[in-house]
Short mmCIF file of C-alpha atoms in Angstrom, two decimals:
data_model
loop_
_atom_site.label_atom_id
_atom_site.label_comp_id
_atom_site.label_asym_id
_atom_site.label_seq_id
_atom_site.Cartn_x
_atom_site.Cartn_y
_atom_site.Cartn_z
CA UNK A 14 41.47 13.83 25.29
CA UNK A 15 41.14 10.12 24.46
CA UNK A 16 39.52 9.78 21.09
CA UNK A 17 36.93 7.08 21.38
CA UNK A 18 36.18 4.88 18.42
CA UNK A 19 32.68 6.00 17.55
CA UNK A 20 31.84 3.21 15.15
CA UNK A 21 32.12 -0.15 16.91
CA UNK A 22 33.24 -2.70 14.34
CA UNK A 23 31.96 -6.14 15.37
CA UNK A 24 34.49 -8.98 15.52
CA UNK A 25 34.38 -12.02 13.30
CA UNK A 26 32.04 -10.81 10.57
CA UNK A 27 29.14 -12.82 9.24
CA UNK A 28 28.67 -16.33 10.59
CA UNK A 29 28.27 -18.74 7.70
CA UNK A 30 27.75 -21.72 10.02
CA UNK A 31 24.19 -22.47 9.06
CA UNK A 32 24.58 -22.11 5.31
CA UNK A 33 25.64 -25.68 4.68
CA UNK A 34 22.79 -27.00 6.80
CA UNK A 35 20.28 -24.72 5.03
CA UNK A 36 21.50 -25.88 1.63
CA UNK A 37 21.18 -29.53 2.64
CA UNK A 38 17.69 -28.94 4.00
CA UNK A 39 16.43 -27.18 0.88
CA UNK A 40 17.76 -30.01 -1.26
CA UNK A 41 15.80 -32.39 0.94
CA UNK A 42 12.64 -30.44 0.19
CA UNK A 43 12.49 -28.04 3.15
CA UNK A 44 13.37 -24.66 1.65
CA UNK A 45 13.90 -21.66 3.87
CA UNK A 46 10.77 -19.50 4.37
CA UNK A 47 10.58 -16.54 2.03
CA UNK A 48 11.73 -13.27 3.53
CA UNK A 49 9.36 -10.32 3.52
CA UNK A 50 10.73 -8.27 0.66
CA UNK A 51 9.80 -4.78 -0.20
CA UNK A 52 9.87 -5.45 -4.05
CA UNK A 53 9.78 -1.77 -4.52
CA UNK A 54 9.99 1.39 -6.47
CA UNK A 55 12.22 3.99 -4.83
CA UNK A 56 13.78 7.03 -6.42
CA UNK A 57 15.66 10.16 -5.46
CA UNK A 58 16.92 13.21 -7.24
CA UNK A 59 18.39 16.65 -6.73
CA UNK A 60 16.30 19.72 -7.44
CA UNK A 61 16.95 23.43 -7.02
CA UNK A 62 16.56 23.71 -3.23
CA UNK A 63 17.73 20.26 -2.19
CA UNK A 64 16.87 16.60 -2.46
CA UNK A 65 13.59 14.77 -2.97
CA UNK A 66 13.11 11.07 -2.18
CA UNK A 67 10.09 8.98 -3.08
CA UNK A 68 8.86 5.45 -2.47
CA UNK A 69 5.80 3.25 -2.94
CA UNK A 70 4.21 1.50 0.07
CA UNK A 71 3.84 -2.19 -0.76
CA UNK A 72 5.70 -4.98 1.09
CA UNK A 73 5.52 -8.44 -0.50
CA UNK A 74 6.06 -11.94 0.87
CA UNK A 75 6.59 -14.07 -2.22
CA UNK A 76 3.52 -13.24 -4.33
CA UNK A 77 1.34 -11.97 -1.51
CA UNK A 78 1.12 -8.40 -0.28
CA UNK A 79 2.30 -8.52 3.33
CA UNK A 80 1.82 -4.83 4.12
CA UNK A 81 -0.37 -2.50 2.07
CA UNK A 82 1.01 0.65 3.61
CA UNK A 83 4.55 0.14 4.84
CA UNK A 84 7.04 2.93 5.36
CA UNK A 85 10.12 2.83 3.17
CA UNK A 86 11.60 6.26 3.86
CA UNK A 87 13.87 5.86 6.86
CA UNK A 88 15.29 8.59 9.08
CA UNK A 89 19.08 8.68 9.25
CA UNK A 90 19.88 12.17 10.51
CA UNK A 91 17.93 15.44 10.61
CA UNK A 92 19.38 16.28 7.22
CA UNK A 93 19.65 12.77 5.74
CA UNK A 94 16.93 10.30 4.82
CA UNK A 95 17.17 6.90 3.20
CA UNK A 96 14.76 5.01 0.97
CA UNK A 97 15.19 1.23 1.03
CA UNK A 98 14.46 -1.68 -1.29
CA UNK A 99 15.14 -5.36 -0.62
CA UNK A 100 14.56 -7.46 2.47
CA UNK A 101 12.38 -5.53 4.93
CA UNK A 102 14.11 -6.76 8.10
CA UNK A 103 17.57 -6.01 6.72
CA UNK A 104 16.54 -2.50 5.75
CA UNK A 105 14.88 -1.70 9.04
CA UNK A 106 17.81 -2.91 11.17
CA UNK A 107 20.49 -1.47 8.92
CA UNK A 108 18.93 1.99 8.88
CA UNK A 109 18.24 1.95 12.63
CA UNK A 110 21.81 0.95 13.43
CA UNK A 111 23.20 3.48 10.99
CA UNK A 112 21.12 6.34 12.36
CA UNK A 113 22.41 5.52 15.87
CA UNK A 114 25.98 5.55 14.62
CA UNK A 115 25.38 8.84 12.81
CA UNK A 116 23.90 10.43 15.94
CA UNK A 117 26.95 9.35 17.96
CA UNK A 118 29.17 10.76 15.23
CA UNK A 119 27.26 14.01 15.25
CA UNK A 120 27.64 14.34 18.99
CA UNK A 121 31.29 13.44 18.79
CA UNK A 122 32.18 15.96 16.08
CA UNK A 123 29.65 18.63 17.00
CA UNK A 124 28.89 19.13 13.32
CA UNK A 125 26.05 18.34 10.95
CA UNK A 126 26.54 14.87 9.50
CA UNK A 127 27.73 14.72 5.92
CA UNK A 128 25.95 12.51 3.42
CA UNK A 129 29.32 11.04 2.42
CA UNK A 130 29.76 9.80 6.00
CA UNK A 131 26.48 7.91 5.94
CA UNK A 132 27.44 6.58 2.52
CA UNK A 133 30.81 5.29 3.75
CA UNK A 134 29.40 3.68 6.87
CA UNK A 135 26.68 1.91 4.94
CA UNK A 136 28.92 0.64 2.17
CA UNK A 137 31.58 -0.59 4.58
CA UNK A 138 28.99 -2.54 6.52
CA UNK A 139 27.28 -4.00 3.46
CA UNK A 140 30.58 -5.03 1.87
CA UNK A 141 31.60 -6.82 5.04
CA UNK A 142 28.50 -9.00 4.68
CA UNK A 143 29.25 -9.70 1.01
CA UNK A 144 25.72 -9.04 -0.21
CA UNK A 145 23.97 -11.36 2.25
CA UNK A 146 22.26 -8.34 3.77
CA UNK A 147 19.67 -7.61 1.10
CA UNK A 148 19.56 -3.85 1.38
CA UNK A 149 19.49 -1.61 -1.69
CA UNK A 150 19.26 2.01 -0.60
CA UNK A 151 18.75 5.45 -2.02
CA UNK A 152 20.45 7.81 0.40
CA UNK A 153 19.65 11.48 0.08
CA UNK A 154 20.52 14.53 2.13
CA UNK A 155 21.87 18.03 2.19
CA UNK A 156 25.02 19.10 4.00
CA UNK A 157 27.61 21.84 3.98
CA UNK A 158 28.83 20.81 0.53
CA UNK A 159 25.40 20.81 -1.05
CA UNK A 160 22.66 18.29 -1.87
CA UNK A 161 23.65 14.68 -2.56
CA UNK A 162 21.80 11.58 -3.69
CA UNK A 163 23.49 8.19 -3.80
CA UNK A 164 22.39 4.65 -4.49
CA UNK A 165 23.95 1.86 -2.43
CA UNK A 166 23.79 -1.71 -3.67
CA UNK A 167 23.63 -4.81 -1.42
CA UNK A 168 27.20 -5.82 -2.20
CA UNK A 169 28.54 -2.48 -1.08
CA UNK A 170 29.04 -0.39 -4.23
CA UNK A 171 27.75 3.16 -4.32
CA UNK A 172 26.98 5.68 -7.05
CA UNK A 173 26.51 9.37 -6.43
CA UNK A 174 24.35 10.72 -9.20
CA UNK A 175 21.88 13.53 -9.84
CA UNK A 176 18.96 11.06 -10.07
CA UNK A 177 18.63 7.39 -9.13
CA UNK A 178 16.00 4.68 -8.88
CA UNK A 179 16.22 1.28 -7.17
CA UNK A 180 14.01 -1.76 -6.65
CA UNK A 181 11.97 -3.94 -8.98
CA UNK A 182 10.11 -0.93 -10.33
CA UNK A 183 13.31 1.00 -10.95
CA UNK A 184 13.23 0.56 -14.73
CA UNK A 185 9.81 2.16 -14.97
CA UNK A 186 10.77 4.93 -12.53
CA UNK A 187 14.06 5.54 -14.33
CA UNK A 188 12.22 5.86 -17.66
CA UNK A 189 10.24 8.80 -16.22
CA UNK A 190 13.30 10.32 -14.57
CA UNK A 191 15.32 10.11 -17.79
CA UNK A 192 12.50 11.75 -19.73
CA UNK A 193 11.72 14.48 -17.22
CA UNK A 194 14.75 15.38 -15.07
CA UNK A 195 16.57 18.61 -15.70
CA UNK A 196 18.94 20.53 -13.46
CA UNK A 197 17.55 23.13 -11.01
CA UNK A 198 13.93 22.05 -11.03
CA UNK A 199 11.43 23.94 -8.88
CA UNK A 200 9.87 22.14 -5.90
CA UNK A 201 6.43 21.83 -7.51
CA UNK A 202 7.88 20.35 -10.71
CA UNK A 203 10.10 18.06 -8.68
CA UNK A 204 7.14 16.70 -6.71
CA UNK A 205 5.23 16.02 -9.92
CA UNK A 206 8.19 14.24 -11.51
CA UNK A 207 8.76 12.11 -8.42
CA UNK A 208 5.07 11.24 -8.27
CA UNK A 209 5.15 10.23 -11.93
CA UNK A 210 8.24 8.10 -11.44
CA UNK A 211 6.85 6.24 -8.41
CA UNK A 212 3.43 5.81 -10.03
CA UNK A 213 5.19 4.39 -13.10
CA UNK A 214 6.56 1.73 -10.79
CA UNK A 215 3.27 1.23 -8.94
CA UNK A 216 1.18 0.69 -12.06
CA UNK A 217 3.67 -1.20 -14.19
CA UNK A 218 5.47 -3.37 -11.63
CA UNK A 219 3.54 -6.07 -9.80
CA UNK A 220 5.79 -5.98 -6.76
CA UNK A 221 5.18 -2.26 -6.14
CA UNK A 222 1.84 -0.74 -5.29
CA UNK A 223 -0.48 1.25 -3.04
CA UNK A 224 0.53 4.83 -2.41
CA UNK A 225 3.32 7.34 -2.98
CA UNK A 226 5.39 8.67 -0.04
CA UNK A 227 7.66 11.65 -0.50
CA UNK A 228 10.40 13.23 1.52
CA UNK A 229 11.66 16.70 0.65
CA UNK A 230 14.98 17.70 2.24
CA UNK A 231 16.06 21.32 2.06
CA UNK A 232 18.54 23.36 4.07
CA UNK A 233 15.88 24.50 6.52
CA UNK A 234 14.06 21.24 7.17
CA UNK A 235 13.18 17.75 6.03
CA UNK A 236 9.53 17.34 5.25
CA UNK A 237 7.92 13.91 5.19
CA UNK A 238 4.76 13.74 3.09
CA UNK A 239 2.99 10.48 3.79
CA UNK A 240 1.00 9.78 1.74
CA UNK A 241 1.72 12.22 -1.03
CA UNK A 242 -0.81 10.52 -3.21
CA UNK A 243 -3.27 7.76 -2.48
CA UNK A 244 -2.89 6.11 -5.86
CA UNK A 245 -4.95 3.01 -5.07
CA UNK A 246 -8.17 3.47 -3.18
CA UNK A 247 -9.99 0.46 -1.77
CA UNK A 248 -13.37 0.15 -3.45
CA UNK A 249 -16.39 1.55 -1.62
CA UNK A 250 -19.05 -0.93 -0.66
CA UNK A 251 -22.09 -0.01 -2.71
CA UNK A 252 -24.75 -1.25 -0.34
CA UNK A 253 -25.31 -2.78 3.06
CA UNK A 254 -27.05 -6.00 3.98
CA UNK A 255 -27.78 -4.74 7.47
CA UNK A 256 -31.45 -4.49 8.32
CA UNK A 257 -32.33 -1.08 9.75
CA UNK A 258 -33.86 -0.93 13.22
CA UNK A 259 -37.61 -1.31 13.22
CA UNK A 260 -37.73 -3.83 10.37
CA UNK A 261 -38.71 -6.61 12.71
CA UNK A 262 -41.88 -5.91 14.77
CA UNK A 263 -41.55 -6.40 18.55
CA UNK A 264 -44.31 -8.61 19.99
CA UNK A 265 -43.50 -8.21 23.71
CA UNK A 266 -40.71 -6.83 25.92
CA UNK A 267 -39.50 -8.17 29.33
CA UNK A 268 -36.62 -6.43 31.15
CA UNK A 269 -34.75 -8.40 33.84
CA UNK A 270 -32.25 -6.14 35.64
CA UNK A 271 -29.10 -7.73 37.08
CA UNK A 272 -29.06 -6.79 40.82
CA UNK A 273 -25.71 -6.53 42.54
CA UNK A 274 -26.01 -8.48 45.82
CA UNK A 275 -22.58 -7.90 47.33
CA UNK A 276 -19.16 -6.48 46.38
CA UNK A 277 -15.93 -8.12 47.62
CA UNK A 278 -12.51 -6.48 47.19
CA UNK A 279 -9.57 -8.88 47.46
CA UNK A 280 -6.10 -7.31 47.09
CA UNK A 281 -3.53 -9.38 45.11
CA UNK A 282 0.08 -9.11 46.41
CA UNK A 283 2.95 -7.93 44.19
CA UNK A 284 4.22 -10.86 42.15
CA UNK A 285 7.94 -11.28 41.67
CA UNK A 286 9.25 -11.39 38.10
CA UNK A 287 9.30 -14.83 36.56
CA UNK A 288 12.95 -15.38 35.70
CA UNK A 289 12.66 -19.09 34.91
CA UNK B 9 21.08 -42.32 -18.76
CA UNK B 10 22.71 -39.90 -16.35
CA UNK B 11 23.05 -40.87 -12.67
CA UNK B 12 20.49 -39.33 -10.36
CA UNK B 13 22.48 -36.84 -8.24
CA UNK B 14 20.07 -37.13 -5.30
CA UNK B 15 20.19 -40.91 -5.23
CA UNK B 16 21.63 -41.07 -1.73
CA UNK B 17 18.89 -38.97 -0.20
CA UNK B 18 16.00 -39.94 -2.54
CA UNK B 19 16.73 -43.43 -3.86
CA UNK B 20 15.05 -44.20 -7.17
CA UNK B 21 12.33 -46.80 -7.19
CA UNK B 22 14.32 -48.99 -9.59
CA UNK B 23 17.73 -48.59 -11.29
CA UNK B 24 17.59 -45.58 -13.68
CA UNK B 25 14.05 -45.09 -12.56
CA UNK B 26 12.12 -42.18 -11.08
CA UNK B 27 13.06 -40.82 -7.64
CA UNK B 28 10.19 -39.37 -5.59
CA UNK B 29 10.42 -35.58 -5.47
CA UNK B 30 12.78 -35.29 -8.47
CA UNK B 31 12.25 -34.65 -12.16
CA UNK B 32 12.42 -37.81 -14.24
CA UNK B 33 13.63 -37.75 -17.84
CA UNK B 34 11.68 -40.49 -19.58
CA UNK B 35 14.00 -42.55 -21.78
CA UNK B 36 13.61 -42.24 -25.53
CA UNK B 37 12.24 -38.70 -25.43
CA UNK B 38 15.14 -37.28 -27.36
CA UNK B 39 15.28 -34.09 -25.30
CA UNK B 40 18.66 -34.81 -23.76
CA UNK B 41 21.52 -35.39 -26.19
CA UNK B 42 21.26 -39.03 -27.15
CA UNK B 43 24.21 -41.22 -28.05
CA UNK B 44 22.66 -42.11 -31.42
CA UNK B 45 23.16 -38.55 -32.63
CA UNK B 46 26.74 -38.45 -31.36
CA UNK B 47 25.61 -36.41 -28.35
CA UNK B 48 24.87 -33.36 -30.52
CA UNK B 49 22.03 -31.07 -29.49
CA UNK B 50 20.01 -30.25 -32.61
CA UNK B 51 17.52 -27.88 -31.01
CA UNK B 52 17.72 -24.15 -30.43
CA UNK B 53 19.25 -23.47 -27.03
CA UNK B 54 20.06 -19.77 -27.16
CA UNK B 55 20.00 -16.93 -29.69
CA UNK B 56 23.19 -15.81 -31.44
CA UNK B 57 22.72 -12.48 -33.20
CA UNK B 58 19.92 -10.62 -31.48
CA UNK B 59 17.83 -7.51 -31.88
CA UNK B 60 16.57 -5.54 -28.88
CA UNK B 61 13.19 -3.92 -28.30
CA UNK B 62 10.52 -2.96 -30.83
CA UNK B 63 7.85 -0.45 -29.84
CA UNK B 64 4.38 -0.24 -31.36
CA UNK B 65 1.54 2.22 -30.79
CA UNK B 66 -1.89 2.81 -32.30
CA UNK B 67 -2.71 6.44 -33.02
CA UNK B 68 -5.74 8.13 -34.53
CA UNK B 69 -5.80 6.79 -38.08
CA UNK B 70 -3.03 4.22 -38.02
CA UNK B 71 -0.23 2.33 -36.31
CA UNK B 72 3.42 3.20 -35.77
CA UNK B 73 6.33 0.83 -35.11
CA UNK B 74 9.83 1.83 -34.07
CA UNK B 75 13.02 -0.07 -33.40
CA UNK B 76 16.74 0.31 -33.68
CA UNK B 77 18.91 -1.13 -36.41
CA UNK B 78 21.33 -3.11 -34.30
CA UNK B 79 22.14 -6.82 -34.46
CA UNK B 80 24.11 -7.62 -31.31
CA UNK B 81 26.51 -10.55 -31.36
CA UNK B 82 26.35 -11.22 -27.63
CA UNK B 83 27.70 -8.02 -26.15
CA UNK B 84 29.31 -6.84 -29.39
CA UNK B 85 27.50 -4.28 -31.55
CA UNK B 86 28.32 -6.18 -34.71
CA UNK B 87 25.66 -5.40 -37.33
CA UNK B 88 24.56 -1.80 -37.28
CA UNK B 89 22.23 -1.68 -40.27
CA UNK B 90 19.88 -4.59 -39.74
CA UNK B 91 16.31 -3.90 -40.77
CA UNK B 92 14.21 -5.49 -38.07
CA UNK B 93 11.00 -3.89 -39.30
CA UNK B 94 9.86 -5.09 -42.72
CA UNK B 95 6.95 -4.27 -44.99
CA UNK B 96 4.85 -7.32 -45.75
CA UNK B 97 2.30 -5.68 -48.02
CA UNK B 98 0.51 -2.34 -48.34
CA UNK B 99 -1.43 -2.87 -45.15
CA UNK B 100 0.90 -4.89 -42.94
CA UNK B 101 4.27 -4.46 -41.29
CA UNK B 102 6.24 -6.95 -39.20
CA UNK B 103 8.87 -6.18 -36.55
CA UNK B 104 11.01 -8.69 -34.65
CA UNK B 105 13.00 -8.86 -31.44
CA UNK B 106 15.40 -11.72 -30.72
CA UNK B 107 17.42 -13.98 -32.96
CA UNK B 108 18.04 -12.36 -36.35
CA UNK B 109 18.63 -15.66 -38.16
CA UNK B 110 15.22 -17.00 -37.09
CA UNK B 111 13.63 -13.72 -38.13
CA UNK B 112 15.29 -13.78 -41.56
CA UNK B 113 14.19 -17.39 -42.03
CA UNK B 114 10.57 -16.40 -41.40
CA UNK B 115 11.02 -13.25 -43.48
CA UNK B 116 11.91 -15.35 -46.52
CA UNK B 117 8.89 -17.58 -45.97
CA UNK B 118 6.57 -14.59 -45.61
CA UNK B 119 8.00 -12.90 -48.71
CA UNK B 120 7.35 -16.08 -50.66
CA UNK B 121 3.80 -16.10 -49.30
CA UNK B 122 3.28 -12.56 -50.63
CA UNK B 123 4.68 -13.50 -54.03
CA UNK B 124 2.38 -16.53 -54.22
CA UNK B 125 -0.52 -14.28 -53.36
CA UNK B 126 0.45 -11.85 -56.14
CA UNK B 127 0.61 -14.71 -58.59
CA UNK B 128 -2.81 -16.01 -57.54
CA UNK B 129 -4.13 -12.49 -58.34
CA UNK B 130 -7.54 -13.16 -56.81
CA UNK B 131 -7.97 -9.80 -55.12
CA UNK B 132 -7.17 -11.15 -51.65
CA UNK B 133 -4.14 -9.83 -49.75
CA UNK B 134 -2.70 -10.97 -46.42
CA UNK B 135 -4.32 -9.02 -43.58
CA UNK B 136 -2.51 -8.23 -40.28
CA UNK B 137 -4.75 -10.40 -38.07
CA UNK B 138 -4.30 -13.31 -40.43
CA UNK B 139 -0.53 -12.92 -40.35
CA UNK B 140 -0.67 -12.67 -36.56
CA UNK B 141 -2.69 -15.88 -36.25
CA UNK B 142 -0.45 -17.72 -38.70
CA UNK B 143 2.66 -16.61 -36.80
CA UNK B 144 1.11 -17.76 -33.51
CA UNK B 145 0.46 -21.24 -34.94
CA UNK B 146 3.97 -21.53 -36.38
CA UNK B 147 5.68 -20.36 -33.18
CA UNK B 148 3.57 -22.50 -30.86
CA UNK B 149 4.20 -25.53 -33.03
CA UNK B 150 7.96 -25.00 -32.97
CA UNK B 151 7.92 -24.49 -29.21
CA UNK B 152 5.99 -27.71 -28.75
CA UNK B 153 8.83 -29.51 -30.51
CA UNK B 154 11.36 -27.91 -28.13
CA UNK B 155 12.92 -26.05 -31.06
CA UNK B 156 11.57 -22.51 -30.87
CA UNK B 157 12.10 -19.62 -33.24
CA UNK B 158 13.72 -17.33 -30.67
CA UNK B 159 11.79 -14.16 -31.48
CA UNK B 160 9.05 -11.88 -30.32
CA UNK B 161 7.12 -10.54 -33.29
CA UNK B 162 5.09 -7.36 -33.55
CA UNK B 163 2.46 -7.37 -36.32
CA UNK B 164 1.02 -3.97 -37.22
CA UNK B 165 -1.39 -2.91 -39.91
CA UNK B 166 -4.80 -1.79 -41.00
CA UNK B 167 -7.47 -4.49 -40.78
CA UNK B 168 -10.80 -3.58 -42.45
CA UNK B 169 -10.09 0.12 -42.01
CA UNK B 170 -9.18 -0.20 -38.31
CA UNK B 171 -5.60 -0.09 -37.00
CA UNK B 172 -4.34 -3.37 -35.53
CA UNK B 173 -1.31 -4.16 -33.39
CA UNK B 174 -0.50 -7.67 -32.22
CA UNK B 175 2.36 -9.47 -30.52
CA UNK B 176 3.53 -13.12 -30.45
CA UNK B 177 6.45 -14.41 -28.44
CA UNK B 178 8.65 -17.47 -28.87
CA UNK B 179 6.43 -19.76 -26.82
CA UNK B 180 3.33 -18.74 -28.73
CA UNK B 181 1.74 -16.25 -26.31
CA UNK B 182 -0.30 -13.95 -28.51
CA UNK B 183 -2.30 -10.84 -27.77
CA UNK B 184 -3.21 -7.53 -29.31
CA UNK B 185 -3.29 -4.11 -27.68
CA UNK B 186 -3.09 -0.41 -28.51
CA UNK B 187 0.49 -0.20 -27.21
CA UNK B 188 3.07 -2.98 -27.18
CA UNK B 189 6.78 -3.07 -26.47
CA UNK B 190 9.03 -6.11 -26.65
CA UNK B 191 12.31 -6.89 -24.93
CA UNK B 192 13.62 -4.23 -22.56
CA UNK B 193 11.08 -1.83 -23.99
CA UNK B 194 8.43 -3.66 -21.99
CA UNK B 195 10.08 -2.56 -18.74
CA UNK B 196 11.35 0.86 -19.76
CA UNK B 197 9.23 2.21 -22.62
CA UNK B 198 5.84 0.65 -21.88
CA UNK B 199 5.27 2.66 -18.65
CA UNK B 200 5.89 5.86 -20.64
CA UNK B 201 3.61 4.75 -23.47
CA UNK B 202 0.85 3.68 -21.09
CA UNK B 203 0.92 7.01 -19.28
CA UNK B 204 0.81 9.00 -22.50
CA UNK B 205 -2.08 6.96 -23.87
CA UNK B 206 -4.03 7.31 -20.61
CA UNK B 207 -3.76 11.08 -20.86
CA UNK B 208 -4.71 11.10 -24.54
CA UNK B 209 -6.19 7.86 -25.93
CA UNK B 210 -6.47 9.21 -29.50
CA UNK B 211 -3.07 10.57 -30.39
CA UNK B 212 -2.16 12.29 -33.59
CA UNK B 213 0.55 10.91 -35.82
CA UNK B 214 3.03 13.60 -34.74
CA UNK B 215 2.37 12.98 -31.03
CA UNK B 216 2.81 9.24 -31.49
CA UNK B 217 6.07 9.82 -33.32
CA UNK B 218 7.34 12.16 -30.59
CA UNK B 219 6.39 9.62 -27.92
CA UNK B 220 8.16 6.77 -29.70
CA UNK B 221 11.27 8.88 -30.27
CA UNK B 222 11.33 9.80 -26.56
CA UNK B 223 11.02 6.13 -25.63
CA UNK B 224 13.80 5.20 -28.06
CA UNK B 225 16.00 7.85 -26.46
CA UNK B 226 15.40 6.49 -22.94
CA UNK B 227 16.08 2.98 -24.24
CA UNK B 228 19.35 4.15 -25.77
CA UNK B 229 20.33 5.59 -22.37
CA UNK B 230 19.37 2.54 -20.35
CA UNK B 231 19.52 -0.59 -22.54
CA UNK B 232 23.05 -1.88 -23.04
CA UNK B 233 22.13 -3.51 -26.36
CA UNK B 234 20.55 -0.48 -28.01
CA UNK B 235 21.85 1.76 -30.80
CA UNK B 236 21.44 5.34 -31.80
CA UNK B 237 20.09 4.50 -35.26
CA UNK B 238 16.44 3.66 -35.82
CA UNK B 239 13.65 2.68 -38.12
CA UNK B 240 10.16 4.12 -37.83
CA UNK B 241 7.29 2.53 -39.76
CA UNK B 242 3.92 4.26 -40.18
CA UNK B 243 0.88 2.40 -41.47
CA UNK B 244 -2.25 4.35 -42.35
CA UNK B 245 -5.10 3.93 -44.78
CA UNK B 246 -2.88 5.56 -47.41
CA UNK B 247 -0.21 2.87 -47.10
CA UNK B 248 3.06 1.94 -45.46
CA UNK B 249 6.12 4.18 -45.03
CA UNK B 250 9.29 2.92 -43.40
CA UNK B 251 11.96 5.49 -42.60
CA UNK B 252 15.44 4.09 -42.01
CA UNK B 253 18.61 5.45 -40.44
CA UNK B 254 16.96 7.95 -38.11
CA UNK B 255 19.54 9.36 -35.66
CA UNK B 256 18.59 10.43 -32.15
CA UNK B 257 19.67 13.61 -30.43
CA UNK B 258 20.83 12.71 -26.94
CA UNK B 259 21.65 14.90 -23.96
CA UNK B 260 24.73 13.93 -21.97
CA UNK B 261 24.88 17.11 -19.86
CA UNK B 262 24.18 14.98 -16.78
CA UNK B 263 27.80 13.88 -17.01
CA UNK B 264 28.86 17.24 -15.56
CA UNK B 265 27.10 16.39 -12.31
CA UNK B 266 28.78 13.02 -11.81
CA UNK B 267 32.09 13.07 -9.97
CA UNK B 268 33.49 9.96 -8.25
CA UNK B 269 31.57 7.27 -6.42
CA UNK B 270 30.77 9.05 -3.19
#
């Protein structure tokens, strides 16, 4: 009978204690280490049977590629997936926490989770942290009221639109979406358009790269296609410097076997856990 | 000189002298406003009336430039009939992004150049590569004096029978390519142009025109400082044609799908 609060709001909000110290240190010449960002191209749009989300697979750390094949399409609920751009750690933790909350909500209500619920939870959390959590998300899913795609910005604003793109490659991706999106596209056309949009980001934005991952969400199922297209193949080595066997002539052979003289078995007792 | 703000943490080596780890403004450089001038800054700091992107593409037999006719006064769409693409001579066309005043200043100088050439009447006319090189020198020189002409220029034309498209920006970076876009066009239109040219490297004039119009449409949707009214310039062996006041047809049906923020 008691209605439990499903979403546990933490007390006190973000702790700004270290900000002054960090500022002082970076003025002294010790800047904070660069976060692993996903400098990304992500996009999502609605097609005839549901929602399609796409992402590239490059994670950058400053100007270096930290992960050539990272996974940017996060599971939220069986009918809701989320593509993320921004700070990798923030995205991973935010989406994991949110999917736990959504599962608890689903068990509590006994109903399929609505996309608007995920949207609300995410924006309320991100707003509480005033943009310090660097998570820009494209949330997509299908529920009882139809397919929905929304983009959620780090400061907590959301936009529910028929097609969205986020990340550093979003301008390139959006150019393709603006040119090619029309209502009620077929699945095959939708996949091609999404591939074009993400490849636009991969080839024209330095912070996006590698391959294209897709996630197609329809009423029946959510299908993860990873990779949808291997857009950047590592070059094949053209030759080998290894010498084949038999190149060097054998002058003589001497085999010395290692003889086992004796075998000793000494049991080691169970060690207690080191709780120092 | 101004007090060193980090002087407590990084004391300067001598009064008004350099502090290790900080930038040091050498005295007498004239970059910071000096008292002799009354503290007035006489160098270009930021553009006033600006033009947004210009797109250029080489097709089979010529070059095509496109751009809108807007001069933005900050965020105000003040001048809606500015010609940012001008004909230099029968084989060259110049387009400019950025400060309109700086562009018009150079436009006057270039027009005078063409007149002087006409008067000389020696059979030589200004070729696109020559104009490109001259522009690069002028812009780099101004930038080296910390007083740039705040523009990115697109030079298009036919050079010895071959189409040519070159770009120079306000710090003097110059290059030439078969497809160039300046301003926001570089982020939004260039991916579209690159993809189209990869599929078909030798486009026809009609295909190039359709591509540029599509790019202009996307720019009108996504660039806050763009307008619905355009110029398209075509340069072929036959000559130069500049069409003004071209309106775009736009599709706002998407609006029916957008309800609320959730």
